[in-house]
mmCIF file of C-alpha atoms in Angstrom:
data_model
loop_
_atom_site.group_PDB
_atom_site.id
_atom_site.type_symbol
_atom_site.label_atom_id
_atom_site.label_comp_id
_atom_site.label_asym_id
_atom_site.label_seq_id
_atom_site.Cartn_x
_atom_site.Cartn_y
_atom_site.Cartn_z
ATOM 1 C CA MET D 33 0.047 -0.054 -0.034
ATOM 2 C CA ARG D 34 1.656 3.341 -1.213
ATOM 3 C CA ILE D 35 -0.228 6.372 -0.171
ATOM 4 C CA THR D 36 1.201 9.869 -0.555
ATOM 5 C CA LEU D 37 0.537 12.864 1.693
ATOM 6 C CA HIS D 38 -0.715 14.678 -1.440
ATOM 7 C CA GLN D 39 -3.366 12.095 -1.968
ATOM 8 C CA LEU D 40 -4.551 12.311 1.676
ATOM 9 C CA GLN D 41 -4.722 16.023 1.227
ATOM 10 C CA LEU D 42 -6.928 15.615 -1.933
ATOM 11 C CA PHE D 43 -9.163 13.081 -0.182
ATOM 12 C CA ASP D 44 -9.620 15.300 2.880
ATOM 13 C CA ALA D 45 -10.725 18.134 0.782
ATOM 14 C CA ALA D 46 -13.086 15.980 -1.152
ATOM 15 C CA ALA D 47 -14.476 14.565 2.098
ATOM 16 C CA ARG D 48 -15.010 18.081 3.600
ATOM 17 C CA MET D 49 -16.538 19.874 0.510
ATOM 18 C CA PRO D 50 -20.196 19.406 -0.376
ATOM 19 C CA SER D 51 -19.390 18.136 -3.938
ATOM 20 C CA PHE D 52 -16.415 16.903 -5.905
ATOM 21 C CA LYS D 53 -16.689 19.997 -8.126
ATOM 22 C CA ALA D 54 -16.386 22.315 -5.142
ATOM 23 C CA ALA D 55 -13.337 20.384 -3.878
ATOM 24 C CA ALA D 56 -11.623 20.504 -7.277
ATOM 25 C CA GLU D 57 -12.193 24.293 -7.465
ATOM 26 C CA ALA D 58 -10.724 24.782 -3.946
ATOM 27 C CA LEU D 59 -7.775 22.616 -4.994
ATOM 28 C CA ASN D 60 -7.293 24.474 -8.309
ATOM 29 C CA LEU D 61 -7.859 21.133 -10.153
ATOM 30 C CA SER D 62 -10.229 20.099 -12.813
ATOM 31 C CA PRO D 63 -12.941 17.669 -11.603
ATOM 32 C CA PRO D 64 -11.575 14.885 -13.860
ATOM 33 C CA ALA D 65 -8.074 15.306 -12.440
ATOM 34 C CA LEU D 66 -9.367 15.081 -8.892
ATOM 35 C CA SER D 67 -11.487 12.105 -9.796
ATOM 36 C CA ILE D 68 -8.437 10.254 -11.236
ATOM 37 C CA GLN D 69 -6.380 10.887 -8.122
ATOM 38 C CA LEU D 70 -9.206 9.599 -5.803
ATOM 39 C CA LYS D 71 -9.589 6.559 -8.020
ATOM 40 C CA ILE D 72 -5.821 5.808 -7.699
ATOM 41 C CA LEU D 73 -6.060 6.194 -3.878
ATOM 42 C CA GLU D 74 -9.083 3.734 -3.783
ATOM 43 C CA GLU D 75 -7.312 1.160 -5.896
ATOM 44 C CA SER D 76 -4.238 1.519 -3.591
ATOM 45 C CA LEU D 77 -6.372 0.828 -0.635
ATOM 46 C CA GLY D 78 -8.647 -1.675 -2.145
ATOM 47 C CA VAL D 79 -11.767 -0.058 -0.906
ATOM 48 C CA SER D 80 -14.379 2.434 -1.993
ATOM 49 C CA LEU D 81 -14.197 5.738 -0.162
ATOM 50 C CA PHE D 82 -17.210 7.511 -1.509
ATOM 51 C CA GLU D 83 -20.790 6.511 -2.575
ATOM 52 C CA GLN D 84 -23.165 8.514 -4.605
ATOM 53 C CA ILE D 85 -26.921 8.543 -3.532
ATOM 54 C CA GLY D 86 -28.947 10.687 -5.869
ATOM 55 C CA LYS D 87 -27.129 13.915 -6.321
ATOM 56 C CA LYS D 88 -25.234 13.668 -3.010
ATOM 57 C CA LYS D 89 -21.948 11.991 -2.149
ATOM 58 C CA TYR D 90 -21.313 10.238 1.125
ATOM 59 C CA LEU D 91 -18.236 8.783 2.806
ATOM 60 C CA THR D 92 -18.409 4.961 3.133
ATOM 61 C CA SER D 93 -17.211 3.377 6.402
ATOM 62 C CA PRO D 94 -13.707 3.022 5.156
ATOM 63 C CA GLY D 95 -13.805 6.629 3.937
ATOM 64 C CA LEU D 96 -14.969 7.747 7.443
ATOM 65 C CA GLU D 97 -12.044 5.790 8.994
ATOM 66 C CA LEU D 98 -9.661 7.327 6.567
ATOM 67 C CA GLN D 99 -10.814 10.884 7.264
ATOM 68 C CA GLN D 100 -10.117 10.293 11.039
ATOM 69 C CA VAL D 101 -6.636 9.100 10.159
ATOM 70 C CA CYS D 102 -6.126 12.077 8.006
ATOM 71 C CA HIS D 103 -7.059 14.462 10.821
ATOM 72 C CA ARG D 104 -4.588 12.665 13.182
ATOM 73 C CA ILE D 105 -1.787 12.871 10.585
ATOM 74 C CA PHE D 106 -2.293 16.576 9.750
ATOM 75 C CA ASP D 107 -2.636 17.370 13.451
ATOM 76 C CA GLU D 108 0.722 15.596 14.170
ATOM 77 C CA LEU D 109 2.379 17.406 11.235
ATOM 78 C CA ASN D 110 0.996 20.743 12.336
ATOM 79 C CA HIS D 111 2.194 20.147 15.855
ATOM 80 C CA LEU D 112 5.623 19.156 14.525
ATOM 81 C CA ASP D 113 5.877 22.228 12.369
ATOM 82 C CA MET D 114 4.981 24.507 15.293
ATOM 83 C CA ARG D 115 7.441 22.593 17.613
ATOM 84 C CA PHE D 116 10.204 23.229 15.174
ATOM 85 C CA THR D 117 9.337 26.858 14.882
ATOM 86 C CA GLN D 118 9.451 27.175 18.603
ATOM 87 C CA LEU D 119 12.794 25.461 18.731
ATOM 88 C CA ARG D 120 14.039 28.011 16.163
ATOM 89 C CA GLY D 121 13.015 30.826 18.621
ATOM 90 C CA GLY D 122 9.683 31.741 17.296
ATOM 91 C CA MET D 123 5.987 30.858 17.739
ATOM 92 C CA ALA D 124 3.793 30.452 14.741
ATOM 93 C CA GLY D 125 0.861 28.402 13.588
ATOM 94 C CA LYS D 126 -2.931 28.230 13.616
ATOM 95 C CA LEU D 127 -5.134 27.880 16.587
ATOM 96 C CA SER D 128 -8.801 26.747 16.204
ATOM 97 C CA ILE D 129 -10.929 27.785 19.073
ATOM 98 C CA ALA D 130 -14.693 27.263 19.507
ATOM 99 C CA ILE D 131 -16.459 29.574 21.862
ATOM 100 C CA VAL D 132 -20.089 29.702 23.257
ATOM 101 C CA THR D 133 -21.973 32.891 22.059
ATOM 102 C CA SER D 134 -21.714 34.693 25.377
ATOM 103 C CA ALA D 135 -17.880 34.611 25.096
ATOM 104 C CA LYS D 136 -17.813 36.447 21.766
ATOM 105 C CA TYR D 137 -17.806 39.754 23.659
ATOM 106 C CA PHE D 138 -14.402 39.369 25.168
ATOM 107 C CA THR D 139 -12.509 36.715 23.366
ATOM 108 C CA PRO D 140 -11.381 38.851 20.474
ATOM 109 C CA HIS D 141 -9.589 41.120 22.924
ATOM 110 C CA LEU D 142 -7.664 38.086 24.291
ATOM 111 C CA PHE D 143 -6.741 36.903 20.813
ATOM 112 C CA GLY D 144 -5.577 40.511 19.822
ATOM 113 C CA ALA D 145 -3.372 40.664 23.038
ATOM 114 C CA PHE D 146 -1.918 37.227 22.232
ATOM 115 C CA GLN D 147 -1.163 38.147 18.595
ATOM 116 C CA ARG D 148 0.596 41.303 19.789
ATOM 117 C CA VAL D 149 3.086 38.980 21.476
ATOM 118 C CA TYR D 150 3.065 36.294 18.868
ATOM 119 C CA PRO D 151 2.215 38.026 15.577
ATOM 120 C CA ASN D 152 2.681 34.773 13.463
ATOM 121 C CA VAL D 153 -0.156 32.967 15.197
ATOM 122 C CA GLU D 154 -3.502 32.838 13.286
ATOM 123 C CA PHE D 155 -6.753 32.232 14.968
ATOM 124 C CA ASN D 156 -9.840 30.488 13.696
ATOM 125 C CA MET D 157 -12.786 31.231 15.973
ATOM 126 C CA MET D 158 -16.085 29.398 15.641
ATOM 127 C CA VAL D 159 -19.062 30.790 17.688
ATOM 128 C CA ALA D 160 -21.986 28.569 18.403
ATOM 129 C CA ASN D 161 -24.582 27.792 21.125
ATOM 130 C CA ARG D 162 -23.775 25.288 23.820
ATOM 131 C CA THR D 163 -25.394 22.354 22.215
ATOM 132 C CA ARG D 164 -23.375 22.702 19.048
ATOM 133 C CA ILE D 165 -20.094 23.474 21.115
ATOM 134 C CA LEU D 166 -20.570 20.294 23.107
ATOM 135 C CA GLU D 167 -20.854 18.239 19.840
ATOM 136 C CA ARG D 168 -17.623 19.874 18.590
ATOM 137 C CA LEU D 169 -15.873 19.054 21.932
ATOM 138 C CA GLU D 170 -17.060 15.420 21.905
ATOM 139 C CA ASN D 171 -15.730 15.072 18.345
ATOM 140 C CA ASN D 172 -12.483 16.743 19.217
ATOM 141 C CA ALA D 173 -13.006 19.193 16.342
ATOM 142 C CA ASP D 174 -11.069 22.212 17.774
ATOM 143 C CA ASP D 175 -7.807 22.807 19.400
ATOM 144 C CA LEU D 176 -9.455 24.550 22.448
ATOM 145 C CA VAL D 177 -13.017 25.461 23.565
ATOM 146 C CA ILE D 178 -14.020 28.379 25.709
ATOM 147 C CA MET D 179 -17.187 27.956 27.780
ATOM 148 C CA ALA D 180 -18.717 28.834 31.109
ATOM 149 C CA HIS D 181 -20.438 25.606 32.183
ATOM 150 C CA VAL D 182 -18.177 22.580 31.994
ATOM 151 C CA PRO D 183 -20.030 19.312 30.987
ATOM 152 C CA ASP D 184 -19.739 16.001 32.945
ATOM 153 C CA ALA D 185 -20.579 13.762 29.932
ATOM 154 C CA PHE D 186 -16.983 12.871 28.894
ATOM 155 C CA ASP D 187 -13.455 13.286 30.119
ATOM 156 C CA ILE D 188 -12.193 16.801 29.682
ATOM 157 C CA LYS D 189 -9.620 19.096 31.206
ATOM 158 C CA ALA D 190 -10.869 22.590 32.150
ATOM 159 C CA VAL D 191 -8.830 25.442 33.133
ATOM 160 C CA ASP D 192 -10.523 28.530 34.725
ATOM 161 C CA PHE D 193 -8.889 31.723 33.536
ATOM 162 C CA LEU D 194 -11.315 34.508 34.027
ATOM 163 C CA ASP D 195 -14.166 35.479 36.434
ATOM 164 C CA ASN D 196 -17.659 35.372 34.937
ATOM 165 C CA PRO D 197 -19.981 37.603 36.966
ATOM 166 C CA LEU D 198 -23.675 37.026 36.226
ATOM 167 C CA ILE D 199 -25.708 40.231 36.809
ATOM 168 C CA VAL D 200 -29.307 41.132 36.699
ATOM 169 C CA ILE D 201 -30.087 43.792 33.985
ATOM 170 C CA ALA D 202 -33.069 46.085 33.284
ATOM 171 C CA SER D 203 -33.926 48.996 31.091
ATOM 172 C CA PRO D 204 -32.963 52.433 32.360
ATOM 173 C CA ASP D 205 -36.614 53.304 33.243
ATOM 174 C CA HIS D 206 -37.447 50.075 35.115
ATOM 175 C CA PRO D 207 -39.033 50.714 38.524
ATOM 176 C CA LEU D 208 -36.378 48.476 40.273
ATOM 177 C CA VAL D 209 -33.414 50.423 38.954
ATOM 178 C CA ASN D 210 -33.101 52.673 42.061
ATOM 179 C CA VAL D 211 -34.159 50.017 44.529
ATOM 180 C CA LYS D 212 -31.410 48.803 46.986
ATOM 181 C CA ASN D 213 -30.943 45.157 48.057
ATOM 182 C CA ILE D 214 -33.824 43.725 45.890
ATOM 183 C CA SER D 215 -35.095 40.531 47.334
ATOM 184 C CA PHE D 216 -35.773 37.255 45.493
ATOM 185 C CA GLU D 217 -39.505 37.744 46.150
ATOM 186 C CA GLN D 218 -39.378 41.131 44.416
ATOM 187 C CA LEU D 219 -37.270 39.791 41.531
ATOM 188 C CA ALA D 220 -39.590 36.711 41.001
ATOM 189 C CA GLN D 221 -42.464 38.963 40.264
ATOM 190 C CA GLN D 222 -40.737 40.287 37.255
ATOM 191 C CA PRO D 223 -41.081 38.954 33.648
ATOM 192 C CA PHE D 224 -37.825 37.342 32.450
ATOM 193 C CA LEU D 225 -36.240 37.172 29.051
ATOM 194 C CA ILE D 226 -34.126 33.970 28.842
ATOM 195 C CA ARG D 227 -31.859 32.082 26.438
ATOM 196 C CA GLU D 228 -32.880 28.938 24.676
ATOM 197 C CA SER D 229 -33.046 25.602 26.430
ATOM 198 C CA GLY D 230 -29.560 24.109 26.951
ATOM 199 C CA SER D 231 -27.836 27.510 27.092
ATOM 200 C CA GLY D 232 -25.222 27.844 29.944
ATOM 201 C CA THR D 233 -26.754 31.186 31.038
ATOM 202 C CA ARG D 234 -30.232 29.726 31.070
ATOM 203 C CA MET D 235 -29.012 26.840 33.256
ATOM 204 C CA ALA D 236 -27.490 29.284 35.799
ATOM 205 C CA VAL D 237 -30.822 31.202 36.008
ATOM 206 C CA GLU D 238 -32.823 28.048 36.423
ATOM 207 C CA GLN D 239 -30.495 26.890 39.127
ATOM 208 C CA TYR D 240 -31.084 30.174 40.970
ATOM 209 C CA PHE D 241 -34.807 29.913 40.940
ATOM 210 C CA SER D 242 -34.676 26.198 41.756
ATOM 211 C CA SER D 243 -32.580 27.025 44.835
ATOM 212 C CA HIS D 244 -35.535 29.202 46.028
ATOM 213 C CA ASN D 245 -38.117 26.472 45.133
ATOM 214 C CA ALA D 246 -39.847 28.890 42.858
ATOM 215 C CA ALA D 247 -40.820 29.083 39.078
ATOM 216 C CA MET D 248 -39.606 31.802 36.792
ATOM 217 C CA LYS D 249 -42.019 34.073 35.010
ATOM 218 C CA VAL D 250 -40.800 33.705 31.444
ATOM 219 C CA ALA D 251 -41.838 36.460 29.212
ATOM 220 C CA MET D 252 -39.940 35.404 26.081
ATOM 221 C CA GLU D 253 -37.271 32.881 25.058
ATOM 222 C CA LEU D 254 -34.634 34.284 22.836
ATOM 223 C CA GLY D 255 -31.755 32.685 20.962
ATOM 224 C CA SER D 256 -28.970 35.037 21.655
ATOM 225 C CA SER D 257 -27.617 37.457 24.325
ATOM 226 C CA GLU D 258 -27.823 40.255 21.772
ATOM 227 C CA ALA D 259 -31.605 39.663 21.287
ATOM 228 C CA ILE D 260 -32.137 39.576 25.070
ATOM 229 C CA LYS D 261 -30.330 42.906 25.392
ATOM 230 C CA GLN D 262 -32.584 44.532 22.894
ATOM 231 C CA GLY D 263 -35.672 43.034 24.481
ATOM 232 C CA VAL D 264 -34.631 44.360 27.863
ATOM 233 C CA LEU D 265 -33.954 47.602 26.397
ATOM 234 C CA ALA D 266 -37.410 47.686 24.802
ATOM 235 C CA GLY D 267 -38.898 46.946 28.377
ATOM 236 C CA LEU D 268 -40.091 43.561 27.550
ATOM 237 C CA GLY D 269 -38.651 42.131 30.817
ATOM 238 C CA ILE D 270 -35.448 41.783 32.834
ATOM 239 C CA SER D 271 -32.731 39.173 32.532
ATOM 240 C CA ILE D 272 -29.530 37.661 33.974
ATOM 241 C CA LEU D 273 -26.479 37.657 31.722
ATOM 242 C CA SER D 274 -22.835 37.590 31.976
ATOM 243 C CA ARG D 275 -21.433 41.041 32.599
ATOM 244 C CA HIS D 276 -19.011 40.455 29.773
ATOM 245 C CA CYS D 277 -22.022 40.606 27.432
ATOM 246 C CA VAL D 278 -23.207 43.956 28.601
ATOM 247 C CA TRP D 279 -20.349 45.891 29.895
ATOM 248 C CA LEU D 280 -20.437 48.413 27.068
ATOM 249 C CA GLU D 281 -24.251 48.998 27.410
ATOM 250 C CA LEU D 282 -23.732 49.560 31.142
ATOM 251 C CA LYS D 283 -20.995 52.059 30.464
ATOM 252 C CA THR D 284 -23.120 53.968 28.084
ATOM 253 C CA GLY D 285 -26.292 53.755 30.227
ATOM 254 C CA PHE D 286 -28.383 51.928 27.780
ATOM 255 C CA LEU D 287 -28.903 49.131 30.380
ATOM 256 C CA LYS D 288 -28.780 49.111 34.149
ATOM 257 C CA GLN D 289 -27.560 46.612 36.648
ATOM 258 C CA LEU D 290 -29.989 45.878 39.427
ATOM 259 C CA ASP D 291 -28.936 45.611 42.999
ATOM 260 C CA VAL D 292 -30.231 42.081 43.864
ATOM 261 C CA GLN D 293 -29.476 40.012 46.890
ATOM 262 C CA GLY D 294 -26.888 37.336 45.953
ATOM 263 C CA TYR D 295 -25.706 39.128 42.856
ATOM 264 C CA PRO D 296 -23.335 39.417 41.089
ATOM 265 C CA ASP D 297 -23.128 35.603 41.033
ATOM 266 C CA VAL D 298 -19.331 35.218 40.171
ATOM 267 C CA ARG D 299 -18.601 32.073 38.307
ATOM 268 C CA SER D 300 -15.675 31.348 35.969
ATOM 269 C CA TRP D 301 -14.882 31.143 32.261
ATOM 270 C CA TYR D 302 -12.980 27.964 31.283
ATOM 271 C CA VAL D 303 -10.689 26.982 28.444
ATOM 272 C CA VAL D 304 -11.396 23.257 27.750
ATOM 273 C CA TYR D 305 -10.023 20.333 25.900
ATOM 274 C CA ARG D 306 -10.454 16.583 25.838
ATOM 275 C CA VAL D 307 -8.322 14.470 28.214
ATOM 276 C CA GLY D 308 -5.498 12.857 26.218
ATOM 277 C CA LYS D 309 -5.434 15.548 23.523
ATOM 278 C CA GLN D 310 -1.901 16.428 22.535
ATOM 279 C CA LEU D 311 -1.790 20.218 22.709
ATOM 280 C CA SER D 312 0.203 22.166 20.157
ATOM 281 C CA PRO D 313 2.851 24.566 21.563
ATOM 282 C CA VAL D 314 0.637 27.417 20.386
ATOM 283 C CA ALA D 315 -2.333 26.073 22.324
ATOM 284 C CA GLU D 316 -0.177 25.537 25.387
ATOM 285 C CA ALA D 317 1.144 29.049 25.087
ATOM 286 C CA PHE D 318 -2.221 30.565 24.615
ATOM 287 C CA ILE D 319 -3.628 28.797 27.754
ATOM 288 C CA LYS D 320 -0.752 30.136 29.935
ATOM 289 C CA PHE D 321 -1.095 33.654 28.430
ATOM 290 C CA ILE D 322 -4.820 33.974 29.239
ATOM 291 C CA VAL D 323 -4.576 32.446 32.699
ATOM 292 C CA ALA D 324 -1.850 35.000 33.431
ATOM 293 C CA ASN D 325 -3.160 38.029 31.586
ATOM 294 C CA GLY D 326 -6.944 37.539 30.803
ATOM 295 C CA GLN D 327 -8.415 39.671 33.576
ATOM 296 C CA ILE D 328 -5.731 42.322 33.214
ATOM 297 C CA MET D 329 -6.419 42.687 29.372
ATOM 298 C CA LEU D 330 -10.197 43.032 29.822
ATOM 299 C CA ASP D 331 -9.725 45.522 32.585
ATOM 300 C CA GLU D 332 -7.558 47.589 30.411
ATOM 301 C CA VAL D 333 -10.193 47.469 27.578
ATOM 302 C CA GLU D 334 -12.914 48.684 30.001
ATOM 303 C CA GLN D 335 -10.578 51.545 31.127
ATOM 304 C CA LEU D 336 -10.642 52.903 27.603
ATOM 305 C CA TYR D 337 -14.433 53.602 28.004
ATOM 306 C CA ARG D 338 -14.308 55.289 31.429
#
């Protein structure tokens, strides 16, 4: 069996793309040329890697297995390249990071600060809801994951690097804005805007109400923190969000933080990866950097708006 790295790269592109034509275009090849190369690879392996059903192509079982092998090979080569770069005295490479939607308000600042120290590092950031992030984490699809609520479903390593204060927010003209030491009973009378089921922020709010053996008055369920902020601003209800989602609105006065007993509820942000995963030098350096500098960098950003 003689397989070249070039053949594996062609196969991986064909496996990822929606069609052979799209893969050929991405590789700057003609579709017949790509087809010939894939046919040679299949003959070398003695198996079929793709099957056509209707107008769609699918990977066969051997194709799926080869795709996993490709990912391991490419990860190892990328790791080796970054390691050699590090040994030469530099730090370069790509870092793929998946983040929950609530983290999108601060992670770009961390990436920017890291790139100022290591300008040859490129980031690929994927933003998704918690359900999708957990799928990617389970499938080991990214170098690192940033999230607030660490799952127990599978073995992971979680490093806390930043405080995550959850606060109660309201519109500037809400009657509770100037009330001090608001009780749970007062808060429970208010209509709440909440994230979709499965969201980490929603889980925290539900735990808060459950600890008081009470039900939350849900006015509306919304699919993003941005939509919740607009709903609160429109006077549709109040909400509980990470302060990192609303710090700019608080600075400008568009939203107000309510003085509620037990809040802020300070939790943590975590950088997460699967147990047994071989981290690249760039990933290791990034984790050390945000643990040491994450809070400092965000404090400096907020200082700019004071």
